[in-house]
Amino acid sequence: NVERLRNFKLFVTDWANRGGNDLMGGAAATRQGRESHKKSAEEVLGMPHVTLEDVEKIMADVFAEDQKEKAKADDDAIGEYEMNPTPSSVYDTVEASVKYKSYVVRQEKDIESWRKAQGARIPPNIIYEHSIMPTFSKEEIEKLNRFKPTTFAEASQISGLTPQSLVYLYHHVMKLNKETKRKERAEAESAAL
């Protein structure tokens, strides 16, 4: 069913005309230049306030129109065909998998970043304070200050540190490293002048 949603595409303006501007996020859907931009049913379903029922109704209408056009063009066409809706037994699953897809993808990227970071070093001068790391609990800050891990592998062995906090720490250290490299480059460029 998700594959069918992925393969069904309409112009943004067509989605808006058939489902109303609210379906496509307001008046922006009919803004100049949007008429040549297509979105799949999967992308539309991923938007807030759009249900699988909304999307499948539009898909069924388009399918019925296509069938009528084919029947007019082909006098030998026999019978009418309908697009089968998603079975109610998997309805919630299909909708949830599409709606939460971006979160799952982001989490998978975070996990991959974390795997790569296991051997990476944590700078010895890093400051563990709640004002710098607001997502950390008081207990996590205390433990990091007590153990002062030198690698992310060591940090992951500290009991009480959540996976979310470890990923946050990784992103924080990567940000600090980028800032340090940028400062070093700027200093080297100004020294060269």
mmCIF file of C-alpha atoms in Angstrom, residues 1-156:
data_model
loop_
_atom_site.group_PDB
_atom_site.id
_atom_site.type_symbol
_atom_site.label_atom_id
_atom_site.label_comp_id
_atom_site.label_asym_id
_atom_site.label_seq_id
_atom_site.Cartn_x
_atom_site.Cartn_y
_atom_site.Cartn_z
ATOM 1 C CA ASN A 1 0.000 0.000 0.000
ATOM 2 C CA VAL A 2 2.850 2.409 0.730
ATOM 3 C CA GLU A 3 4.320 1.583 -2.676
ATOM 4 C CA ARG A 4 1.035 2.586 -4.316
ATOM 5 C CA LEU A 5 1.133 5.888 -2.403
ATOM 6 C CA ARG A 6 4.739 6.431 -3.443
ATOM 7 C CA ASN A 7 3.963 5.860 -7.135
ATOM 8 C CA PHE A 8 0.800 7.988 -7.351
ATOM 9 C CA LYS A 9 1.745 11.578 -8.194
ATOM 10 C CA LEU A 10 -0.210 14.721 -8.949
ATOM 11 C CA PHE A 11 0.751 18.328 -9.405
ATOM 12 C CA VAL A 12 0.575 20.282 -6.143
ATOM 13 C CA THR A 13 -2.157 22.464 -7.615
ATOM 14 C CA ASP A 14 -4.193 19.353 -8.510
ATOM 15 C CA TRP A 15 -3.894 18.062 -4.932
ATOM 16 C CA ALA A 16 -5.068 21.464 -3.683
ATOM 17 C CA ASN A 17 -7.934 21.684 -6.197
ATOM 18 C CA ARG A 18 -9.181 18.206 -5.333
ATOM 19 C CA GLY A 19 -8.641 18.275 -1.571
ATOM 20 C CA GLY A 20 -8.791 21.973 -0.813
ATOM 21 C CA ASN A 21 -5.935 24.320 0.023
ATOM 22 C CA ASP A 22 -5.918 23.061 3.614
ATOM 23 C CA LEU A 23 -4.896 19.621 2.362
ATOM 24 C CA MET A 24 -1.757 21.083 0.813
ATOM 25 C CA GLY A 25 -0.842 23.526 3.559
ATOM 26 C CA GLY A 26 -2.896 26.594 2.684
ATOM 27 C CA ALA A 27 -2.641 29.145 -0.092
ATOM 28 C CA ALA A 28 1.020 28.305 -0.748
ATOM 29 C CA ALA A 29 -0.161 25.305 -2.785
ATOM 30 C CA THR A 30 -1.632 27.524 -5.472
ATOM 31 C CA ARG A 31 1.218 30.047 -5.483
ATOM 32 C CA GLN A 32 2.800 30.920 -8.834
ATOM 33 C CA GLY A 33 5.304 28.275 -9.943
ATOM 34 C CA ARG A 34 3.758 25.400 -7.985
ATOM 35 C CA GLU A 35 1.764 24.147 -10.970
ATOM 36 C CA SER A 36 4.801 22.287 -12.347
ATOM 37 C CA HIS A 37 5.761 20.662 -9.039
ATOM 38 C CA LYS A 38 4.481 17.131 -8.354
ATOM 39 C CA LYS A 39 4.032 15.384 -5.022
ATOM 40 C CA SER A 40 3.391 11.731 -4.405
ATOM 41 C CA ALA A 41 0.452 10.566 -2.332
ATOM 42 C CA GLU A 42 3.024 9.412 0.226
ATOM 43 C CA GLU A 43 4.461 12.950 0.498
ATOM 44 C CA VAL A 44 0.986 14.460 0.833
ATOM 45 C CA LEU A 45 0.011 11.938 3.515
ATOM 46 C CA GLY A 46 3.140 12.896 5.461
ATOM 47 C CA MET A 47 1.760 16.422 5.871
ATOM 48 C CA PRO A 48 -0.046 17.452 9.072
ATOM 49 C CA HIS A 49 -3.846 17.135 9.095
ATOM 50 C CA VAL A 50 -3.900 14.883 6.011
ATOM 51 C CA THR A 51 -5.383 11.430 6.487
ATOM 52 C CA LEU A 52 -5.087 8.275 4.433
ATOM 53 C CA GLU A 53 -8.821 8.605 3.782
ATOM 54 C CA ASP A 54 -8.278 12.088 2.230
ATOM 55 C CA VAL A 55 -5.510 10.829 -0.024
ATOM 56 C CA GLU A 56 -7.259 7.633 -1.093
ATOM 57 C CA LYS A 57 -10.447 9.543 -1.952
ATOM 58 C CA ILE A 58 -8.480 11.750 -4.352
ATOM 59 C CA MET A 59 -6.656 8.719 -5.751
ATOM 60 C CA ALA A 60 -9.972 6.909 -6.305
ATOM 61 C CA ASP A 61 -11.463 9.972 -8.049
ATOM 62 C CA VAL A 62 -8.464 10.250 -10.385
ATOM 63 C CA PHE A 63 -8.556 6.497 -11.053
ATOM 64 C CA ALA A 64 -12.289 6.653 -11.889
ATOM 65 C CA GLU A 65 -11.732 9.615 -14.220
ATOM 66 C CA ASP A 66 -8.900 7.765 -15.968
ATOM 67 C CA GLN A 67 -11.118 4.709 -16.394
ATOM 68 C CA LYS A 68 -13.893 6.808 -17.931
ATOM 69 C CA GLU A 69 -11.428 8.408 -20.345
ATOM 70 C CA LYS A 70 -10.085 4.990 -21.356
ATOM 71 C CA ALA A 71 -13.635 3.693 -21.828
ATOM 72 C CA LYS A 72 -14.490 6.647 -24.097
ATOM 73 C CA ALA A 73 -11.352 6.095 -26.146
ATOM 74 C CA ASP A 74 -11.841 2.340 -26.388
ATOM 75 C CA ASP A 75 -15.308 1.189 -27.402
ATOM 76 C CA ASP A 76 -14.339 -2.391 -26.535
ATOM 77 C CA ALA A 77 -13.722 -1.534 -22.863
ATOM 78 C CA ILE A 78 -15.725 -3.847 -20.656
ATOM 79 C CA GLY A 79 -17.009 -3.061 -17.176
ATOM 80 C CA GLU A 80 -15.852 -0.574 -14.576
ATOM 81 C CA TYR A 81 -12.856 -0.887 -12.377
ATOM 82 C CA GLU A 82 -12.417 0.510 -8.910
ATOM 83 C CA MET A 83 -9.346 1.317 -6.933
ATOM 84 C CA ASN A 84 -9.327 -0.890 -3.865
ATOM 85 C CA PRO A 85 -8.894 1.130 -0.662
ATOM 86 C CA THR A 86 -6.431 0.123 2.021
ATOM 87 C CA PRO A 87 -7.904 -2.638 4.199
ATOM 88 C CA SER A 88 -9.046 -1.340 7.569
ATOM 89 C CA SER A 89 -6.859 -3.934 9.335
ATOM 90 C CA VAL A 90 -3.681 -2.150 8.167
ATOM 91 C CA TYR A 91 -5.044 1.376 7.781
ATOM 92 C CA ASP A 92 -3.422 2.786 10.947
ATOM 93 C CA THR A 93 -0.151 1.016 10.209
ATOM 94 C CA VAL A 94 0.112 2.468 6.701
ATOM 95 C CA GLU A 95 -0.738 5.975 7.898
ATOM 96 C CA ALA A 96 1.674 5.822 10.851
ATOM 97 C CA SER A 97 4.553 4.429 8.777
ATOM 98 C CA VAL A 98 4.217 7.317 6.319
ATOM 99 C CA LYS A 99 3.658 10.010 8.959
ATOM 100 C CA TYR A 100 6.657 8.970 11.083
ATOM 101 C CA LYS A 101 9.016 8.097 8.232
ATOM 102 C CA SER A 102 11.097 11.276 8.608
ATOM 103 C CA TYR A 103 11.606 10.628 12.329
ATOM 104 C CA VAL A 104 12.732 7.065 11.687
ATOM 105 C CA VAL A 105 15.153 8.223 8.981
ATOM 106 C CA ARG A 106 16.598 10.869 11.322
ATOM 107 C CA GLN A 107 16.983 8.316 14.095
ATOM 108 C CA GLU A 108 18.744 5.899 11.730
ATOM 109 C CA LYS A 109 21.164 8.681 10.748
ATOM 110 C CA ASP A 110 21.820 9.410 14.435
ATOM 111 C CA ILE A 111 22.519 5.722 15.095
ATOM 112 C CA GLU A 112 24.909 5.561 12.134
ATOM 113 C CA SER A 113 26.688 8.712 13.356
ATOM 114 C CA TRP A 114 26.964 7.135 16.776
ATOM 115 C CA ARG A 115 28.469 3.917 15.390
ATOM 116 C CA LYS A 116 31.124 5.938 13.575
ATOM 117 C CA ALA A 117 31.806 7.974 16.715
ATOM 118 C CA GLN A 118 32.677 5.088 19.038
ATOM 119 C CA GLY A 119 36.439 5.598 18.622
ATOM 120 C CA ALA A 120 36.285 9.374 18.301
ATOM 121 C CA ARG A 121 37.935 11.388 21.029
ATOM 122 C CA ILE A 122 36.156 13.743 23.393
ATOM 123 C CA PRO A 123 38.246 16.885 23.993
ATOM 124 C CA PRO A 124 39.660 16.976 27.535
ATOM 125 C CA ASN A 125 38.640 20.634 27.941
ATOM 126 C CA ILE A 126 34.947 20.037 27.273
ATOM 127 C CA ILE A 127 32.664 21.661 29.814
ATOM 128 C CA TYR A 128 29.770 19.608 31.118
ATOM 129 C CA GLU A 129 27.167 22.108 32.316
ATOM 130 C CA HIS A 130 23.407 22.101 32.093
ATOM 131 C CA SER A 131 23.444 25.540 30.415
ATOM 132 C CA ILE A 132 25.572 24.095 27.589
ATOM 133 C CA MET A 133 23.835 20.714 27.431
ATOM 134 C CA PRO A 134 20.209 21.442 28.378
ATOM 135 C CA THR A 135 18.888 18.021 27.404
ATOM 136 C CA PHE A 136 21.101 16.287 29.982
ATOM 137 C CA SER A 137 19.791 15.459 33.417
ATOM 138 C CA LYS A 138 21.616 16.688 36.514
ATOM 139 C CA GLU A 139 22.769 13.106 37.148
ATOM 140 C CA GLU A 140 24.218 12.776 33.626
ATOM 141 C CA ILE A 141 26.149 16.054 33.988
ATOM 142 C CA GLU A 142 27.530 14.913 37.372
ATOM 143 C CA LYS A 143 28.650 11.549 35.986
ATOM 144 C CA LEU A 144 30.327 13.085 32.938
ATOM 145 C CA ASN A 145 32.203 15.516 35.194
ATOM 146 C CA ARG A 146 33.209 12.696 37.539
ATOM 147 C CA PHE A 147 34.398 10.204 34.891
ATOM 148 C CA LYS A 148 35.604 12.630 32.167
ATOM 149 C CA PRO A 149 35.423 10.071 29.332
ATOM 150 C CA THR A 150 38.054 10.491 26.603
ATOM 151 C CA THR A 151 36.144 8.602 23.881
ATOM 152 C CA PHE A 152 32.497 8.052 23.055
ATOM 153 C CA ALA A 153 32.989 4.339 23.700
ATOM 154 C CA GLU A 154 33.992 5.210 27.286
ATOM 155 C CA ALA A 155 31.039 7.595 27.608
ATOM 156 C CA SER A 156 28.652 4.854 26.493
#
